Amino acid sequence: MEEAAETDASYPPIFRRPNPDPNPGSKHDADQRPAPASPVFEVPVIDLEPLDPVRLEEVCRSVGLFRITNHGVPSALMDRLLDQARGLLSLPFESKQTLFSDRLSYIWGTPSLGAKVSNLNWVEGFHIPLGQLKSRAHDLDSQDSAASFRCSADEYGQHMARIARTLFNAAAARLELDAKKTASYLSEFDGTFVRVYRYPCCPDIDTYFGMGAHTDSSVLSILCQDELGGLQVFHDNQWFDVAPIPGTLIVNLGDMMQVYSNDEYKSVKHRVLANRSKERISVCYFAFPMEDSLIISSRYKAFTYREWKAKVLEDIKATGDKLGLVRFRIDDPS
């Protein structure tokens, strides 16, 4: 499989070379490399039918990551979206770069679009802004694989928006957030997106991650992963594997939910390990505030989400990393 990966025309060229990055400074430090085996995390389970707000609050405070069941997303849709993604991502690299236009875009190497990062992530995929994605009637029966994929992504996104709103409303109620003030704290479609990721076979799993350790800038993120696994969560000062369970979805809280809760809820750090011989596919929905929503917290300086995005991009360009929450803490001298 390793030899095949080196000649796989669907991979970005840099992933086909045995040693794609000659610069030692871009490699992970030894203490950041994954251990040979990590313990499996007992992910808390949240049942959406019915949703227990008290249980949700407990999990948001203690972990910031949970598995949801009875979510109402048809398994056939989840399987179809993953299969369609596999087909499109198996196209030649050059074809994927020109396959989509404004409604979808092809990304690789970093989850931060167009930004320079300090470490290469061993990942590629499609970025799908849901606010711009409107399925047409003829897409349902289209023989065009890209059109069919857009249709599936649109349908999937509507389910994700429903789940995100359900979870957010319950969490906000437990935090006793003012409904009028927080009406703009979650936007189900505008500015919200789905990303489909493929993690190609990696010849040097001791050096590269599928995706390096990070927290999401979202309110919350909802992940559908295939059977391979590779997701890890940082909890109690160590890394744990998050095992995939068919038919369930993984939800993790993002930075915005931590701000909304005045640090009572956790924005969980997570990463994805690279795999030497098998590819991994996942689909993640990211829910954000409205762009001009003024976010107010007792622990953080007031800011709009537009200002947050600008600062994150500025930091990534300058340092290669997202500084995130520390940038906005009231006790931060900057």
mmCIF file of C-alpha atoms in Angstrom:
data_model
loop_
_atom_site.group_PDB
_atom_site.id
_atom_site.type_symbol
_atom_site.label_atom_id
_atom_site.label_comp_id
_atom_site.label_asym_id
_atom_site.label_seq_id
_atom_site.Cartn_x
_atom_site.Cartn_y
_atom_site.Cartn_z
ATOM 1 C CA MET A 1 0.000 0.000 0.000
ATOM 2 C CA GLU A 2 2.882 2.366 0.760
ATOM 3 C CA GLU A 3 4.359 1.807 -2.702
ATOM 4 C CA ALA A 4 0.948 2.338 -4.290
ATOM 5 C CA ALA A 5 0.484 5.583 -2.358
ATOM 6 C CA GLU A 6 3.704 6.979 -3.811
ATOM 7 C CA THR A 7 2.263 6.675 -7.316
ATOM 8 C CA ASP A 8 -1.390 7.434 -6.552
ATOM 9 C CA ALA A 9 -2.321 10.275 -8.900
ATOM 10 C CA SER A 10 -5.223 11.254 -6.654
ATOM 11 C CA TYR A 11 -2.855 12.300 -3.858
ATOM 12 C CA PRO A 12 -1.407 15.823 -3.754
ATOM 13 C CA PRO A 13 2.117 15.516 -5.230
ATOM 14 C CA ILE A 14 3.789 16.341 -1.930
ATOM 15 C CA PHE A 15 2.136 13.268 -0.349
ATOM 16 C CA ARG A 16 3.578 10.937 -3.001
ATOM 17 C CA ARG A 17 7.193 11.542 -1.994
ATOM 18 C CA PRO A 18 8.723 9.412 0.775
ATOM 19 C CA ASN A 19 10.101 12.531 2.482
ATOM 20 C CA PRO A 20 7.962 15.466 1.332
ATOM 21 C CA ASP A 21 9.331 18.053 3.760
ATOM 22 C CA PRO A 22 13.126 18.465 3.828
ATOM 23 C CA ASN A 23 12.903 21.142 6.520
ATOM 24 C CA PRO A 24 13.415 19.540 9.956
ATOM 25 C CA GLY A 25 11.868 22.577 11.594
ATOM 26 C CA SER A 26 8.467 21.649 10.219
ATOM 27 C CA LYS A 27 8.452 18.226 11.842
ATOM 28 C CA HIS A 28 6.813 17.405 15.108
ATOM 29 C CA ASP A 29 8.904 17.456 18.259
ATOM 30 C CA ALA A 30 9.606 14.039 19.734
ATOM 31 C CA ASP A 31 7.387 14.653 22.746
ATOM 32 C CA GLN A 32 4.481 15.473 20.437
ATOM 33 C CA ARG A 33 4.643 12.246 18.476
ATOM 34 C CA PRO A 34 1.826 9.806 19.179
ATOM 35 C CA ALA A 35 2.560 6.940 21.536
ATOM 36 C CA PRO A 36 2.528 3.421 20.001
ATOM 37 C CA ALA A 37 -0.873 2.833 21.622
ATOM 38 C CA SER A 38 -3.240 5.149 23.451
ATOM 39 C CA PRO A 39 -6.071 4.203 25.806
ATOM 40 C CA VAL A 40 -9.579 4.320 24.382
ATOM 41 C CA PHE A 41 -11.708 7.153 25.718
ATOM 42 C CA GLU A 42 -15.084 6.242 27.134
ATOM 43 C CA VAL A 43 -17.005 8.880 25.224
ATOM 44 C CA PRO A 44 -20.152 10.052 27.071
ATOM 45 C CA VAL A 45 -23.341 9.261 25.176
ATOM 46 C CA ILE A 46 -26.134 11.799 24.709
ATOM 47 C CA ASP A 47 -29.477 10.486 23.494
ATOM 48 C CA LEU A 48 -31.343 13.086 21.433
ATOM 49 C CA GLU A 49 -34.712 11.324 21.806
ATOM 50 C CA PRO A 50 -35.314 12.567 24.386
ATOM 51 C CA LEU A 51 -32.514 15.008 25.162
ATOM 52 C CA ASP A 52 -31.646 15.333 28.844
ATOM 53 C CA PRO A 53 -30.427 18.955 29.331
ATOM 54 C CA VAL A 54 -28.920 18.195 32.740
ATOM 55 C CA ARG A 55 -26.862 15.319 31.347
ATOM 56 C CA LEU A 56 -25.782 17.524 28.427
ATOM 57 C CA GLU A 57 -24.646 20.221 30.840
ATOM 58 C CA GLU A 58 -22.593 17.734 32.870
ATOM 59 C CA VAL A 59 -20.779 16.518 29.775
ATOM 60 C CA CYS A 60 -20.160 20.034 28.445
ATOM 61 C CA ARG A 61 -18.582 21.025 31.762
ATOM 62 C CA SER A 62 -16.455 17.928 32.260
ATOM 63 C CA VAL A 63 -15.369 16.824 28.794
ATOM 64 C CA GLY A 64 -16.618 18.986 25.924
ATOM 65 C CA LEU A 65 -16.967 15.935 23.660
ATOM 66 C CA PHE A 66 -19.760 13.372 23.417
ATOM 67 C CA ARG A 67 -21.385 10.797 21.172
ATOM 68 C CA ILE A 68 -24.999 11.276 20.064
ATOM 69 C CA THR A 69 -27.546 8.596 19.309
ATOM 70 C CA ASN A 70 -31.108 8.768 17.961
ATOM 71 C CA HIS A 71 -30.036 11.811 15.956
ATOM 72 C CA GLY A 72 -32.424 11.206 13.066
ATOM 73 C CA VAL A 73 -29.844 11.260 10.272
ATOM 74 C CA PRO A 74 -30.610 8.361 7.917
ATOM 75 C CA SER A 75 -27.762 5.849 7.847
ATOM 76 C CA ALA A 76 -28.248 5.571 4.081
ATOM 77 C CA LEU A 77 -27.504 9.296 3.723
ATOM 78 C CA MET A 78 -24.380 9.061 5.859
ATOM 79 C CA ASP A 79 -23.120 6.063 3.860
ATOM 80 C CA ARG A 80 -23.965 7.720 0.542
ATOM 81 C CA LEU A 81 -22.124 10.913 1.431
ATOM 82 C CA LEU A 82 -19.009 8.998 2.504
ATOM 83 C CA ASP A 83 -19.095 6.841 -0.643
ATOM 84 C CA GLN A 84 -19.556 9.837 -2.935
ATOM 85 C CA ALA A 85 -16.697 11.613 -1.188
ATOM 86 C CA ARG A 86 -14.435 8.599 -1.692
ATOM 87 C CA GLY A 87 -15.243 8.563 -5.378
ATOM 88 C CA LEU A 88 -14.560 12.263 -5.909
ATOM 89 C CA LEU A 89 -11.409 12.242 -3.808
ATOM 90 C CA SER A 90 -10.045 9.321 -5.823
ATOM 91 C CA LEU A 91 -9.998 11.510 -8.956
ATOM 92 C CA PRO A 92 -6.600 12.804 -10.139
ATOM 93 C CA PHE A 93 -5.241 15.668 -8.055
ATOM 94 C CA GLU A 94 -5.342 18.112 -10.958
ATOM 95 C CA SER A 95 -8.980 17.269 -11.677
ATOM 96 C CA LYS A 96 -10.026 17.910 -8.089
ATOM 97 C CA GLN A 97 -8.448 21.357 -8.182
ATOM 98 C CA THR A 98 -10.750 22.387 -11.039
ATOM 99 C CA LEU A 99 -13.786 20.245 -10.232
ATOM 100 C CA PHE A 100 -15.696 22.776 -8.161
ATOM 101 C CA SER A 101 -16.205 26.502 -8.264
ATOM 102 C CA ASP A 102 -17.681 28.935 -5.760
ATOM 103 C CA ARG A 103 -19.965 26.445 -4.038
ATOM 104 C CA LEU A 104 -17.269 23.907 -3.174
ATOM 105 C CA SER A 105 -13.520 24.040 -3.041
ATOM 106 C CA TYR A 106 -10.728 21.498 -2.804
ATOM 107 C CA ILE A 107 -8.255 21.805 0.081
ATOM 108 C CA TRP A 108 -5.199 19.886 1.177
ATOM 109 C CA GLY A 109 -2.375 20.060 3.689
ATOM 110 C CA THR A 110 -4.105 22.281 6.235
ATOM 111 C CA PRO A 111 -7.606 22.901 7.550
ATOM 112 C CA SER A 112 -6.904 26.653 7.411
ATOM 113 C CA LEU A 113 -7.738 27.609 3.864
ATOM 114 C CA GLY A 114 -4.924 29.404 2.120
ATOM 115 C CA ALA A 115 -3.009 29.947 5.341
ATOM 116 C CA LYS A 116 0.619 29.111 5.993
ATOM 117 C CA VAL A 117 1.013 26.664 8.849
ATOM 118 C CA SER A 118 4.037 25.460 10.780
ATOM 119 C CA ASN A 119 3.323 21.749 10.284
ATOM 120 C CA LEU A 120 2.015 19.912 7.245
ATOM 121 C CA ASN A 121 -1.200 18.018 7.930
ATOM 122 C CA TRP A 122 -1.574 14.762 6.004
ATOM 123 C CA VAL A 123 -5.094 15.509 4.807
ATOM 124 C CA GLU A 124 -7.112 16.629 1.799
ATOM 125 C CA GLY A 125 -10.780 17.250 1.234
ATOM 126 C CA PHE A 126 -13.656 19.451 0.143
ATOM 127 C CA HIS A 127 -14.847 22.657 1.789
ATOM 128 C CA ILE A 128 -18.612 23.096 1.408
ATOM 129 C CA PRO A 129 -20.186 26.429 2.503
ATOM 130 C CA LEU A 130 -23.796 25.527 3.236
ATOM 131 C CA GLY A 131 -25.132 29.039 2.760
ATOM 132 C CA GLN A 132 -24.095 28.867 -0.902
ATOM 133 C CA LEU A 133 -25.193 25.285 -1.434
ATOM 134 C CA LYS A 134 -28.687 25.040 -2.870
ATOM 135 C CA SER A 135 -29.625 21.728 -4.436
ATOM 136 C CA ARG A 136 -31.491 21.945 -7.700
ATOM 137 C CA ALA A 137 -34.285 19.527 -8.507
ATOM 138 C CA HIS A 138 -32.358 17.916 -11.367
ATOM 139 C CA ASP A 139 -29.396 17.224 -9.048
ATOM 140 C CA LEU A 140 -31.424 14.440 -7.423
ATOM 141 C CA ASP A 141 -31.280 12.313 -10.565
ATOM 142 C CA SER A 142 -28.114 13.755 -12.027
ATOM 143 C CA GLN A 143 -25.461 11.458 -13.460
ATOM 144 C CA ASP A 144 -22.896 14.127 -12.629
ATOM 145 C CA SER A 145 -21.050 12.853 -9.549
ATOM 146 C CA ALA A 146 -20.276 16.383 -8.341
ATOM 147 C CA ALA A 147 -23.933 17.456 -8.592
ATOM 148 C CA SER A 148 -25.075 14.336 -6.750
ATOM 149 C CA PHE A 149 -22.506 14.994 -4.056
ATOM 150 C CA ARG A 150 -23.724 18.577 -3.643
ATOM 151 C CA CYS A 151 -27.264 17.296 -3.245
ATOM 152 C CA SER A 152 -26.221 14.819 -0.553
ATOM 153 C CA ALA A 153 -24.169 17.470 1.232
ATOM 154 C CA ASP A 154 -27.134 19.865 1.204
ATOM 155 C CA GLU A 155 -29.462 17.234 2.686
ATOM 156 C CA TYR A 156 -26.852 16.266 5.269
ATOM 157 C CA GLY A 157 -26.267 19.897 6.201
ATOM 158 C CA GLN A 158 -29.966 20.391 6.959
ATOM 159 C CA HIS A 159 -29.862 17.490 9.407
ATOM 160 C CA MET A 160 -26.726 18.905 11.013
ATOM 161 C CA ALA A 161 -28.334 22.336 11.403
ATOM 162 C CA ARG A 162 -31.281 20.742 13.187
ATOM 163 C CA ILE A 163 -29.002 18.838 15.580
ATOM 164 C CA ALA A 164 -26.788 21.862 16.242
ATOM 165 C CA ARG A 165 -29.787 24.051 17.063
ATOM 166 C CA THR A 166 -31.242 21.415 19.402
ATOM 167 C CA LEU A 167 -27.977 21.018 21.313
ATOM 168 C CA PHE A 168 -27.222 24.739 21.421
ATOM 169 C CA ASN A 169 -30.670 25.728 22.683
ATOM 170 C CA ALA A 170 -30.468 23.161 25.469
ATOM 171 C CA ALA A 171 -26.948 24.217 26.479
ATOM 172 C CA ALA A 172 -27.802 27.931 26.336
ATOM 173 C CA ALA A 173 -30.850 27.370 28.543
ATOM 174 C CA ARG A 174 -28.740 25.612 31.169
ATOM 175 C CA LEU A 175 -26.304 28.546 31.059
ATOM 176 C CA GLU A 176 -29.265 30.914 31.448
ATOM 177 C CA LEU A 177 -28.136 32.970 28.466
ATOM 178 C CA ASP A 178 -30.518 35.735 27.448
ATOM 179 C CA ALA A 179 -32.445 34.514 24.406
ATOM 180 C CA LYS A 180 -32.499 37.916 22.683
ATOM 181 C CA LYS A 181 -28.780 38.494 23.176
ATOM 182 C CA THR A 182 -27.862 35.025 21.985
ATOM 183 C CA ALA A 183 -30.159 34.844 18.950
ATOM 184 C CA SER A 184 -27.145 35.530 16.743
ATOM 185 C CA TYR A 185 -24.815 33.191 18.655
ATOM 186 C CA LEU A 186 -25.567 30.306 16.300
ATOM 187 C CA SER A 187 -26.110 30.465 12.549
ATOM 188 C CA GLU A 188 -27.237 27.150 11.095
ATOM 189 C CA PHE A 189 -26.394 27.985 7.476
ATOM 190 C CA ASP A 190 -24.830 31.403 6.785
ATOM 191 C CA GLY A 191 -21.090 31.149 7.337
ATOM 192 C CA THR A 192 -21.481 27.509 8.360
ATOM 193 C CA PHE A 193 -19.824 24.731 6.412
ATOM 194 C CA VAL A 194 -19.211 21.024 6.017
ATOM 195 C CA ARG A 195 -15.779 19.615 5.323
ATOM 196 C CA VAL A 196 -15.166 16.180 3.889
ATOM 197 C CA TYR A 197 -11.687 14.938 4.755
ATOM 198 C CA ARG A 198 -9.568 12.149 3.329
ATOM 199 C CA TYR A 199 -6.419 11.221 5.236
ATOM 200 C CA PRO A 200 -4.098 9.547 2.693
ATOM 201 C CA CYS A 201 -1.669 6.773 3.546
ATOM 202 C CA CYS A 202 1.375 8.325 5.205
ATOM 203 C CA PRO A 203 4.887 6.814 4.930
ATOM 204 C CA ASP A 204 6.147 8.518 8.105
ATOM 205 C CA ILE A 205 3.543 8.364 10.844
ATOM 206 C CA ASP A 206 6.125 9.282 13.490
ATOM 207 C CA THR A 207 6.615 12.673 11.862
ATOM 208 C CA TYR A 208 3.234 13.705 10.488
ATOM 209 C CA PHE A 209 -0.292 13.883 11.811
ATOM 210 C CA GLY A 210 -3.438 13.569 9.750
ATOM 211 C CA MET A 211 -4.405 16.754 11.547
ATOM 212 C CA GLY A 212 -2.366 18.330 14.328
ATOM 213 C CA ALA A 213 -3.664 19.139 17.795
ATOM 214 C CA HIS A 214 -6.147 22.028 17.822
ATOM 215 C CA THR A 215 -9.439 23.317 19.136
ATOM 216 C CA ASP A 216 -12.210 24.331 16.755
ATOM 217 C CA SER A 217 -13.190 27.993 16.373
ATOM 218 C CA SER A 218 -16.810 26.911 16.069
ATOM 219 C CA VAL A 219 -19.704 26.929 18.492
ATOM 220 C CA LEU A 220 -19.776 23.174 18.071
ATOM 221 C CA SER A 221 -18.669 20.604 15.501
ATOM 222 C CA ILE A 222 -20.422 17.372 14.523
ATOM 223 C CA LEU A 223 -18.318 14.531 13.101
ATOM 224 C CA CYS A 224 -19.262 11.480 11.081
ATOM 225 C CA GLN A 225 -16.252 9.169 10.769
ATOM 226 C CA ASP A 226 -15.725 5.903 8.924
ATOM 227 C CA GLU A 227 -14.808 2.625 10.578
ATOM 228 C CA LEU A 228 -11.043 3.193 10.554
ATOM 229 C CA GLY A 229 -10.685 5.599 13.481
ATOM 230 C CA GLY A 230 -7.688 7.804 14.196
ATOM 231 C CA LEU A 231 -9.391 10.635 16.098
ATOM 232 C CA GLN A 232 -7.862 11.412 19.487
ATOM 233 C CA VAL A 233 -9.012 13.717 22.292
ATOM 234 C CA PHE A 234 -6.842 15.355 24.971
ATOM 235 C CA HIS A 235 -8.330 14.801 28.415
ATOM 236 C CA ASP A 236 -6.788 14.773 31.909
ATOM 237 C CA ASN A 237 -3.374 15.623 30.412
ATOM 238 C CA GLN A 238 -3.181 12.654 28.077
ATOM 239 C CA TRP A 239 -4.323 11.595 24.614
ATOM 240 C CA PHE A 240 -7.111 9.064 24.160
ATOM 241 C CA ASP A 241 -8.386 7.273 21.068
ATOM 242 C CA VAL A 242 -11.997 7.965 20.105
ATOM 243 C CA ALA A 243 -13.340 4.738 18.667
ATOM 244 C CA PRO A 244 -15.818 4.930 15.780
ATOM 245 C CA ILE A 245 -19.225 3.350 16.394
ATOM 246 C CA PRO A 246 -21.450 2.927 13.318
ATOM 247 C CA GLY A 247 -24.615 5.011 13.321
ATOM 248 C CA THR A 248 -23.426 7.499 15.933
ATOM 249 C CA LEU A 249 -21.999 11.015 15.581
ATOM 250 C CA ILE A 250 -19.291 12.717 17.619
ATOM 251 C CA VAL A 251 -19.903 16.280 18.861
ATOM 252 C CA ASN A 252 -17.176 18.505 20.255
ATOM 253 C CA LEU A 253 -17.591 21.990 21.649
ATOM 254 C CA GLY A 254 -15.629 24.799 20.044
ATOM 255 C CA ASP A 255 -14.018 27.996 21.276
ATOM 256 C CA MET A 256 -17.204 30.051 20.988
ATOM 257 C CA MET A 257 -19.119 27.803 23.377
ATOM 258 C CA GLN A 258 -16.323 28.165 25.910
ATOM 259 C CA VAL A 259 -16.602 31.948 25.610
ATOM 260 C CA TYR A 260 -20.409 31.889 25.883
ATOM 261 C CA SER A 261 -20.126 29.861 29.102
ATOM 262 C CA ASN A 262 -17.417 32.032 30.691
ATOM 263 C CA ASP A 263 -15.091 28.994 30.622
ATOM 264 C CA GLU A 264 -17.609 26.702 32.316
ATOM 265 C CA TYR A 265 -17.891 24.563 29.164
ATOM 266 C CA LYS A 266 -14.786 23.123 27.510
ATOM 267 C CA SER A 267 -13.480 23.645 23.983
ATOM 268 C CA VAL A 268 -11.802 20.278 23.608
ATOM 269 C CA LYS A 269 -8.373 19.775 22.047
ATOM 270 C CA HIS A 270 -8.243 16.968 19.495
ATOM 271 C CA ARG A 271 -6.149 15.614 16.627
ATOM 272 C CA VAL A 272 -6.108 12.879 13.977
ATOM 273 C CA LEU A 273 -3.331 10.323 13.657
ATOM 274 C CA ALA A 274 -1.892 9.450 10.256
ATOM 275 C CA ASN A 275 -2.098 5.842 9.076
ATOM 276 C CA ARG A 276 0.632 4.054 7.156
ATOM 277 C CA SER A 277 -1.488 1.631 5.147
ATOM 278 C CA LYS A 278 -5.138 2.740 5.226
ATOM 279 C CA GLU A 279 -7.048 5.853 4.226
ATOM 280 C CA ARG A 280 -9.598 7.502 6.503
ATOM 281 C CA ILE A 281 -12.702 9.461 5.445
ATOM 282 C CA SER A 282 -14.702 11.755 7.702
ATOM 283 C CA VAL A 283 -17.339 14.463 7.360
ATOM 284 C CA CYS A 284 -17.511 17.351 9.819
ATOM 285 C CA TYR A 285 -20.139 20.074 10.197
ATOM 286 C CA PHE A 286 -18.995 23.312 11.827
ATOM 287 C CA ALA A 287 -21.592 25.651 13.355
ATOM 288 C CA PHE A 288 -20.603 29.283 13.892
ATOM 289 C CA PRO A 289 -22.099 32.538 15.172
ATOM 290 C CA MET A 290 -23.343 35.147 12.729
ATOM 291 C CA GLU A 291 -20.443 37.198 11.375
ATOM 292 C CA ASP A 292 -21.408 40.470 13.084
ATOM 293 C CA SER A 293 -22.702 38.921 16.271
ATOM 294 C CA LEU A 294 -21.307 40.795 19.283
ATOM 295 C CA ILE A 295 -20.072 38.171 21.717
ATOM 296 C CA ILE A 296 -20.012 39.267 25.346
ATOM 297 C CA SER A 297 -18.459 37.354 28.224
ATOM 298 C CA SER A 298 -17.197 38.150 31.718
ATOM 299 C CA ARG A 299 -13.900 36.408 30.938
ATOM 300 C CA TYR A 300 -13.250 37.800 27.451
ATOM 301 C CA LYS A 301 -13.147 41.133 25.686
ATOM 302 C CA ALA A 302 -16.247 41.798 23.601
ATOM 303 C CA PHE A 303 -15.713 40.906 19.945
ATOM 304 C CA THR A 304 -17.612 40.028 16.805
ATOM 305 C CA TYR A 305 -17.029 36.714 15.118
ATOM 306 C CA ARG A 306 -15.712 38.614 12.105
ATOM 307 C CA GLU A 307 -13.032 40.128 14.353
ATOM 308 C CA TRP A 308 -12.231 36.686 15.759
ATOM 309 C CA LYS A 309 -11.685 35.236 12.271
ATOM 310 C CA ALA A 310 -9.462 38.124 11.262
ATOM 311 C CA LYS A 311 -7.306 37.724 14.366
ATOM 312 C CA VAL A 312 -7.008 33.959 13.905
ATOM 313 C CA LEU A 313 -5.905 34.376 10.299
ATOM 314 C CA GLU A 314 -3.441 37.079 11.314
ATOM 315 C CA ASP A 315 -1.897 34.807 13.950
ATOM 316 C CA ILE A 316 -1.681 31.812 11.618
ATOM 317 C CA LYS A 317 0.077 33.870 8.965
ATOM 318 C CA ALA A 318 2.495 35.313 11.536
ATOM 319 C CA THR A 319 3.215 32.246 13.681
ATOM 320 C CA GLY A 320 1.789 29.212 11.898
ATOM 321 C CA ASP A 321 -0.624 28.557 14.766
ATOM 322 C CA LYS A 322 -3.986 29.760 16.032
ATOM 323 C CA LEU A 323 -3.595 31.506 19.384
ATOM 324 C CA GLY A 324 -7.342 31.626 19.790
ATOM 325 C CA LEU A 325 -8.925 32.237 23.162
ATOM 326 C CA VAL A 326 -5.818 33.637 24.832
ATOM 327 C CA ARG A 327 -5.962 36.575 22.412
ATOM 328 C CA PHE A 328 -9.266 37.736 23.841
ATOM 329 C CA ARG A 329 -8.990 37.026 27.545
ATOM 330 C CA ILE A 330 -9.539 40.108 29.681
ATOM 331 C CA ASP A 331 -6.363 39.403 31.650
ATOM 332 C CA ASP A 332 -4.286 39.177 28.442
ATOM 333 C CA PRO A 333 -2.038 42.291 28.184
ATOM 334 C CA SER A 334 -2.230 42.332 24.384
#
